[in-house]
mmCIF file of C-alpha atoms in Angstrom:
data_model
loop_
_atom_site.group_PDB
_atom_site.id
_atom_site.type_symbol
_atom_site.label_atom_id
_atom_site.label_comp_id
_atom_site.label_asym_id
_atom_site.label_seq_id
_atom_site.Cartn_x
_atom_site.Cartn_y
_atom_site.Cartn_z
ATOM 1 C CA PHE A 177 -61.999 88.491 -3.082
ATOM 2 C CA GLY A 178 -59.347 91.023 -1.134
ATOM 3 C CA GLU A 179 -57.278 90.213 1.847
ATOM 4 C CA ILE A 180 -57.954 90.213 5.506
ATOM 5 C CA ASP A 181 -54.504 91.806 7.286
ATOM 6 C CA ALA A 182 -52.651 89.100 10.481
ATOM 7 C CA MET A 183 -52.439 92.512 12.658
ATOM 8 C CA ALA A 184 -55.468 93.382 12.614
ATOM 9 C CA VAL A 185 -57.151 89.859 12.889
ATOM 10 C CA ARG A 186 -54.827 89.608 16.292
ATOM 11 C CA ASP A 187 -55.890 93.335 17.712
ATOM 12 C CA MET A 188 -60.163 91.500 16.808
ATOM 13 C CA SER A 189 -59.253 88.857 19.075
ATOM 14 C CA ALA A 190 -57.264 90.890 21.427
ATOM 15 C CA ALA A 191 -60.899 93.171 21.986
ATOM 16 C CA ILE A 192 -62.458 90.459 22.312
ATOM 17 C CA ALA A 193 -60.826 88.399 24.703
ATOM 18 C CA ALA A 194 -60.732 92.020 26.816
ATOM 19 C CA GLY A 195 -64.505 91.555 26.317
ATOM 20 C CA VAL A 196 -65.213 88.475 27.381
ATOM 21 C CA ALA A 197 -62.475 89.020 30.578
ATOM 22 C CA ALA A 198 -64.553 92.331 31.777
ATOM 23 C CA GLY A 199 -68.622 90.145 31.261
ATOM 24 C CA ASN A 200 -68.615 93.060 28.039
ATOM 25 C CA VAL A 201 -69.046 90.474 25.782
ATOM 26 C CA GLU A 202 -70.979 86.893 25.707
ATOM 27 C CA MET A 203 -70.160 84.853 23.432
ATOM 28 C CA ALA A 204 -72.895 82.424 22.022
ATOM 29 C CA GLY A 205 -73.564 78.496 22.524
ATOM 30 C CA VAL A 206 -70.991 78.839 25.691
ATOM 31 C CA ASP A 207 -72.792 78.941 29.810
ATOM 32 C CA ALA A 208 -70.580 81.687 30.641
ATOM 33 C CA GLU A 209 -71.468 83.055 34.535
ATOM 34 C CA THR A 210 -69.667 87.717 35.343
ATOM 35 C CA MET A 211 -68.718 87.332 39.426
ATOM 36 C CA GLU A 212 -67.831 90.581 40.418
ATOM 37 C CA LEU A 213 -65.423 90.486 44.233
ATOM 38 C CA PRO A 214 -66.147 92.029 47.047
ATOM 39 C CA GLN A 215 -64.754 94.976 48.067
ATOM 40 C CA ASP A 216 -65.341 94.271 51.895
ATOM 41 C CA GLU A 217 -62.790 91.898 53.301
ATOM 42 C CA ASP A 218 -65.498 89.375 55.384
ATOM 43 C CA GLU A 219 -67.585 88.887 51.935
ATOM 44 C CA ARG A 220 -64.761 88.936 49.759
ATOM 45 C CA LYS A 221 -63.256 85.304 51.715
ATOM 46 C CA ARG A 222 -67.088 84.534 52.110
ATOM 47 C CA GLN A 223 -67.240 84.596 48.685
ATOM 48 C CA GLU A 224 -63.937 82.417 48.130
ATOM 49 C CA LYS A 225 -65.019 80.192 50.445
ATOM 50 C CA LEU A 226 -68.111 79.675 48.773
ATOM 51 C CA LEU A 227 -66.127 79.044 45.119
ATOM 52 C CA ALA A 228 -63.716 76.287 46.573
ATOM 53 C CA GLU A 229 -67.156 74.698 47.297
ATOM 54 C CA VAL A 230 -68.738 74.713 43.807
ATOM 55 C CA GLU A 231 -65.535 74.027 42.993
ATOM 56 C CA ALA A 232 -65.139 70.968 45.488
ATOM 57 C CA ARG A 233 -68.500 69.829 43.918
ATOM 58 C CA ARG A 234 -67.687 70.184 40.721
ATOM 59 C CA ARG A 235 -64.905 67.636 41.810
ATOM 60 C CA LEU A 236 -66.662 65.842 43.500
ATOM 61 C CA GLN A 237 -68.953 64.793 40.631
ATOM 62 C CA ALA A 238 -66.097 63.923 38.094
ATOM 63 C CA LEU A 239 -64.049 61.929 40.453
ATOM 64 C CA VAL A 240 -64.580 58.224 38.571
ATOM 65 C CA VAL A 241 -66.351 55.512 41.605
ATOM 66 C CA PRO A 242 -66.570 52.434 40.694
ATOM 67 C CA THR A 243 -70.833 51.244 41.082
ATOM 68 C CA ASP A 244 -69.798 47.296 42.337
ATOM 69 C CA ASP A 245 -70.057 47.110 46.302
ATOM 70 C CA GLY A 246 -67.168 45.035 46.147
ATOM 71 C CA GLU A 247 -64.599 46.939 44.669
ATOM 72 C CA VAL A 248 -65.721 49.774 46.976
ATOM 73 C CA ARG A 249 -65.208 47.744 49.621
ATOM 74 C CA GLN A 250 -61.774 47.378 48.291
ATOM 75 C CA ARG A 251 -60.968 50.986 47.829
ATOM 76 C CA LEU A 252 -61.855 51.778 51.730
ATOM 77 C CA ARG A 253 -60.258 48.985 52.872
ATOM 78 C CA ALA A 254 -57.368 50.150 51.409
ATOM 79 C CA LEU A 255 -58.126 53.542 52.309
ATOM 80 C CA GLU A 256 -58.023 51.856 56.155
ATOM 81 C CA GLU A 257 -60.979 53.887 56.958
ATOM 82 C CA PRO A 258 -64.187 51.377 57.500
ATOM 83 C CA VAL A 259 -65.270 49.383 54.446
ATOM 84 C CA THR A 260 -69.088 49.971 56.417
ATOM 85 C CA LEU A 261 -70.820 52.309 58.775
ATOM 86 C CA PHE A 262 -73.684 51.786 61.276
ATOM 87 C CA GLY A 263 -77.304 52.035 58.724
ATOM 88 C CA GLU A 264 -75.239 52.804 55.779
ATOM 89 C CA GLY A 265 -76.418 51.506 52.476
ATOM 90 C CA LYS A 266 -74.216 50.701 48.975
ATOM 91 C CA MET A 267 -75.072 54.430 48.010
ATOM 92 C CA GLU A 268 -73.939 55.997 50.842
ATOM 93 C CA ARG A 269 -70.905 53.673 51.442
ATOM 94 C CA ARG A 270 -69.760 55.154 47.253
ATOM 95 C CA ASP A 271 -70.122 58.898 47.876
ATOM 96 C CA ARG A 272 -67.878 57.852 51.452
ATOM 97 C CA LEU A 273 -65.480 56.488 49.154
ATOM 98 C CA ARG A 274 -65.966 59.547 46.357
ATOM 99 C CA LYS A 275 -64.792 62.472 49.676
ATOM 100 C CA LEU A 276 -62.142 60.165 50.061
ATOM 101 C CA MET A 277 -60.531 59.909 47.416
ATOM 102 C CA LEU A 278 -60.874 63.985 47.068
ATOM 103 C CA GLY A 279 -59.697 63.815 50.326
ATOM 104 C CA ALA A 280 -56.499 61.811 48.836
ATOM 105 C CA ALA A 281 -56.371 63.764 45.820
ATOM 106 C CA GLU A 282 -56.105 67.419 47.240
ATOM 107 C CA GLU A 283 -53.922 65.553 50.003
ATOM 108 C CA GLY A 284 -51.169 64.737 46.256
ATOM 109 C CA ARG A 285 -52.210 60.872 46.954
ATOM 110 C CA ASP A 286 -51.976 59.597 43.924
ATOM 111 C CA LEU A 287 -55.142 57.357 42.770
ATOM 112 C CA SER A 288 -53.203 54.936 40.929
ATOM 113 C CA GLY A 289 -51.847 53.297 44.024
ATOM 114 C CA LEU A 290 -54.700 53.448 45.583
ATOM 115 C CA MET A 291 -55.702 50.824 43.275
ATOM 116 C CA ASP A 292 -53.346 48.943 43.344
ATOM 117 C CA ALA A 293 -53.625 48.669 46.626
ATOM 118 C CA ALA A 294 -57.166 47.487 46.014
ATOM 119 C CA THR A 295 -55.788 45.120 43.712
ATOM 120 C CA THR A 296 -53.319 43.792 46.303
ATOM 121 C CA VAL A 297 -56.460 43.604 49.124
ATOM 122 C CA GLU A 298 -58.468 42.024 46.699
ATOM 123 C CA GLN A 299 -55.206 38.782 45.990
ATOM 124 C CA GLU A 300 -55.099 38.760 49.588
ATOM 125 C CA VAL A 301 -58.358 37.498 50.270
ATOM 126 C CA VAL A 302 -58.217 35.287 47.439
ATOM 127 C CA GLN A 303 -55.700 33.714 48.998
ATOM 128 C CA ASN A 304 -57.333 33.047 52.161
ATOM 129 C CA GLU A 305 -58.966 30.770 50.688
ATOM 130 C CA LEU A 306 -58.607 26.901 51.701
ATOM 131 C CA PHE A 307 -55.376 25.002 50.517
ATOM 132 C CA TYR A 308 -53.568 21.774 51.385
ATOM 133 C CA THR A 309 -49.524 21.475 52.287
ATOM 134 C CA GLU A 310 -47.801 18.510 53.372
ATOM 135 C CA GLY A 311 -46.706 18.107 56.829
ATOM 136 C CA PRO A 312 -43.509 16.294 58.480
ATOM 137 C CA ALA A 313 -43.213 12.962 59.725
ATOM 138 C CA GLU A 314 -44.767 14.420 62.869
ATOM 139 C CA LEU A 315 -47.338 15.013 62.092
ATOM 140 C CA LEU A 316 -48.563 12.117 60.926
ATOM 141 C CA ALA A 317 -46.723 9.404 63.460
ATOM 142 C CA ALA A 318 -48.647 11.155 65.790
ATOM 143 C CA ARG A 319 -51.754 11.184 64.493
ATOM 144 C CA GLU A 320 -51.274 7.318 63.403
ATOM 145 C CA ALA A 321 -50.673 7.154 66.868
ATOM 146 C CA ILE A 322 -54.155 8.981 67.828
ATOM 147 C CA ALA A 323 -56.355 6.636 65.220
ATOM 148 C CA GLN A 324 -55.126 3.632 66.891
ATOM 149 C CA PHE A 325 -55.587 4.807 70.135
ATOM 150 C CA SER A 326 -58.655 6.003 69.669
ATOM 151 C CA LEU A 327 -60.033 3.019 67.183
ATOM 152 C CA ARG A 328 -58.659 0.648 70.100
ATOM 153 C CA ARG A 329 -61.082 2.249 72.485
ATOM 154 C CA ALA A 330 -64.210 2.034 69.934
ATOM 155 C CA LYS A 331 -63.121 -1.166 69.666
ATOM 156 C CA ALA A 332 -63.705 -2.122 73.244
ATOM 157 C CA ARG A 333 -66.958 0.409 74.012
ATOM 158 C CA ILE A 334 -68.730 -1.350 70.966
ATOM 159 C CA GLU A 335 -67.423 -4.784 73.046
ATOM 160 C CA GLY A 336 -68.904 -4.479 75.811
ATOM 161 C CA GLN A 337 -72.313 -2.281 74.396
ATOM 162 C CA ALA A 338 -72.676 -6.176 72.752
ATOM 163 C CA ARG A 339 -71.674 -8.298 75.795
ATOM 164 C CA ARG A 340 -75.239 -5.477 77.949
ATOM 165 C CA ALA A 341 -76.505 -6.617 74.797
ATOM 166 C CA ALA A 342 -76.670 -10.192 75.269
ATOM 167 C CA ASP A 343 -76.810 -10.723 78.969
ATOM 168 C CA PRO A 344 -79.248 -8.889 80.701
ATOM 169 C CA GLU A 345 -78.050 -9.159 84.206
ATOM 170 C CA GLU A 346 -74.696 -7.256 83.679
ATOM 171 C CA ASP A 347 -76.163 -3.711 84.585
ATOM 172 C CA SER A 348 -74.118 -0.709 83.686
ATOM 173 C CA ALA A 349 -75.589 1.557 86.382
ATOM 174 C CA ALA A 350 -74.195 -0.758 88.989
ATOM 175 C CA GLU A 351 -70.966 -1.061 87.337
ATOM 176 C CA ALA A 352 -71.168 3.128 87.587
ATOM 177 C CA ALA A 353 -71.954 3.088 91.158
ATOM 178 C CA ALA A 354 -69.412 0.805 92.251
ATOM 179 C CA SER A 355 -67.228 2.472 90.868
ATOM 180 C CA ALA A 356 -68.225 5.636 92.248
ATOM 181 C CA ALA A 357 -68.453 3.500 96.087
ATOM 182 C CA ALA A 358 -64.035 3.175 95.064
ATOM 183 C CA CYS A 359 -63.444 6.052 94.703
ATOM 184 C CA LYS A 360 -64.670 7.383 98.019
ATOM 185 C CA ARG A 361 -62.349 5.359 98.972
ATOM 186 C CA LEU A 362 -58.848 7.235 97.747
ATOM 187 C CA VAL A 363 -57.190 8.887 100.583
ATOM 188 C CA THR A 364 -55.717 12.845 98.659
ATOM 189 C CA GLN A 365 -52.068 12.539 99.576
ATOM 190 C CA CYS A 366 -50.904 16.190 96.922
ATOM 191 C CA SER A 367 -52.212 18.280 94.873
ATOM 192 C CA GLU A 368 -50.713 19.934 91.164
ATOM 193 C CA LEU A 369 -52.197 22.887 90.257
ATOM 194 C CA GLY A 370 -53.717 22.911 86.580
ATOM 195 C CA ASP A 371 -55.031 26.404 85.581
ATOM 196 C CA ASP A 372 -55.144 29.646 86.913
ATOM 197 C CA ARG A 373 -58.672 29.082 85.891
ATOM 198 C CA PRO A 374 -60.905 25.741 86.888
ATOM 199 C CA ILE A 375 -60.064 22.624 85.205
ATOM 200 C CA GLN A 376 -62.456 21.199 82.781
ATOM 201 C CA SER A 377 -61.278 17.277 82.373
ATOM 202 C CA CYS A 378 -58.840 15.704 82.540
ATOM 203 C CA ALA A 379 -57.226 11.850 81.095
ATOM 204 C CA PHE A 380 -54.670 9.753 81.739
ATOM 205 C CA SER A 381 -52.125 9.250 78.953
ATOM 206 C CA PRO A 382 -52.053 5.324 76.989
ATOM 207 C CA ASP A 383 -48.882 4.177 79.026
ATOM 208 C CA ALA A 384 -50.923 6.261 83.124
ATOM 209 C CA SER A 385 -47.230 8.324 83.199
ATOM 210 C CA LEU A 386 -48.782 11.533 81.966
ATOM 211 C CA LEU A 387 -51.794 13.086 83.900
ATOM 212 C CA ALA A 388 -52.929 15.952 81.139
ATOM 213 C CA ALA A 389 -55.672 18.687 82.208
ATOM 214 C CA ALA A 390 -57.899 21.346 80.140
ATOM 215 C CA GLY A 391 -58.915 24.365 81.999
ATOM 216 C CA TRP A 392 -60.801 27.007 80.843
ATOM 217 C CA GLY A 393 -57.778 29.298 80.708
ATOM 218 C CA GLY A 394 -57.065 27.564 77.764
#
């Protein structure tokens, strides 16, 4: 059958490669486009800008972006970008993430780190769920004292309501009027600043040694 000289094969391959590079040879089944760079400087810069835009669009389409909207939001949060913009839908949010990821890749940032950051954000969101922890003994004692005080007040209130319901002669309105008349006979001897803003309410402690005030200033 004969033999093909190896040197001839190499020369033929080199000639074909040179022809393809010059645009004189078109390979079958291969999409190829030959563009001549213009001699004018402005035209050359415009052509380079156009080629850069085409390359950017190609890289943008090739970039893998999650389709789940929750994952898209997590990656945006990991990039310290707004999770959503006014009037933005799921597709617009996904396209915005794609552009941000492309910009991060062009800046040399490691996108695998972005995945780790998104996972960390997801874990932080999960950790925000309700959980219980054991409180100190002081907290338990304070809550028991509050409960006992509240129960005594509730018992007295219920007994008073039952007494007034059983005795029609008792009039709560008359009792309130008598208390208001007694307050009119009181004289102010001193005052104390409770808050920078108006006081909303106040109440004495159970032993009447302290007066607790609540103001609008918090």
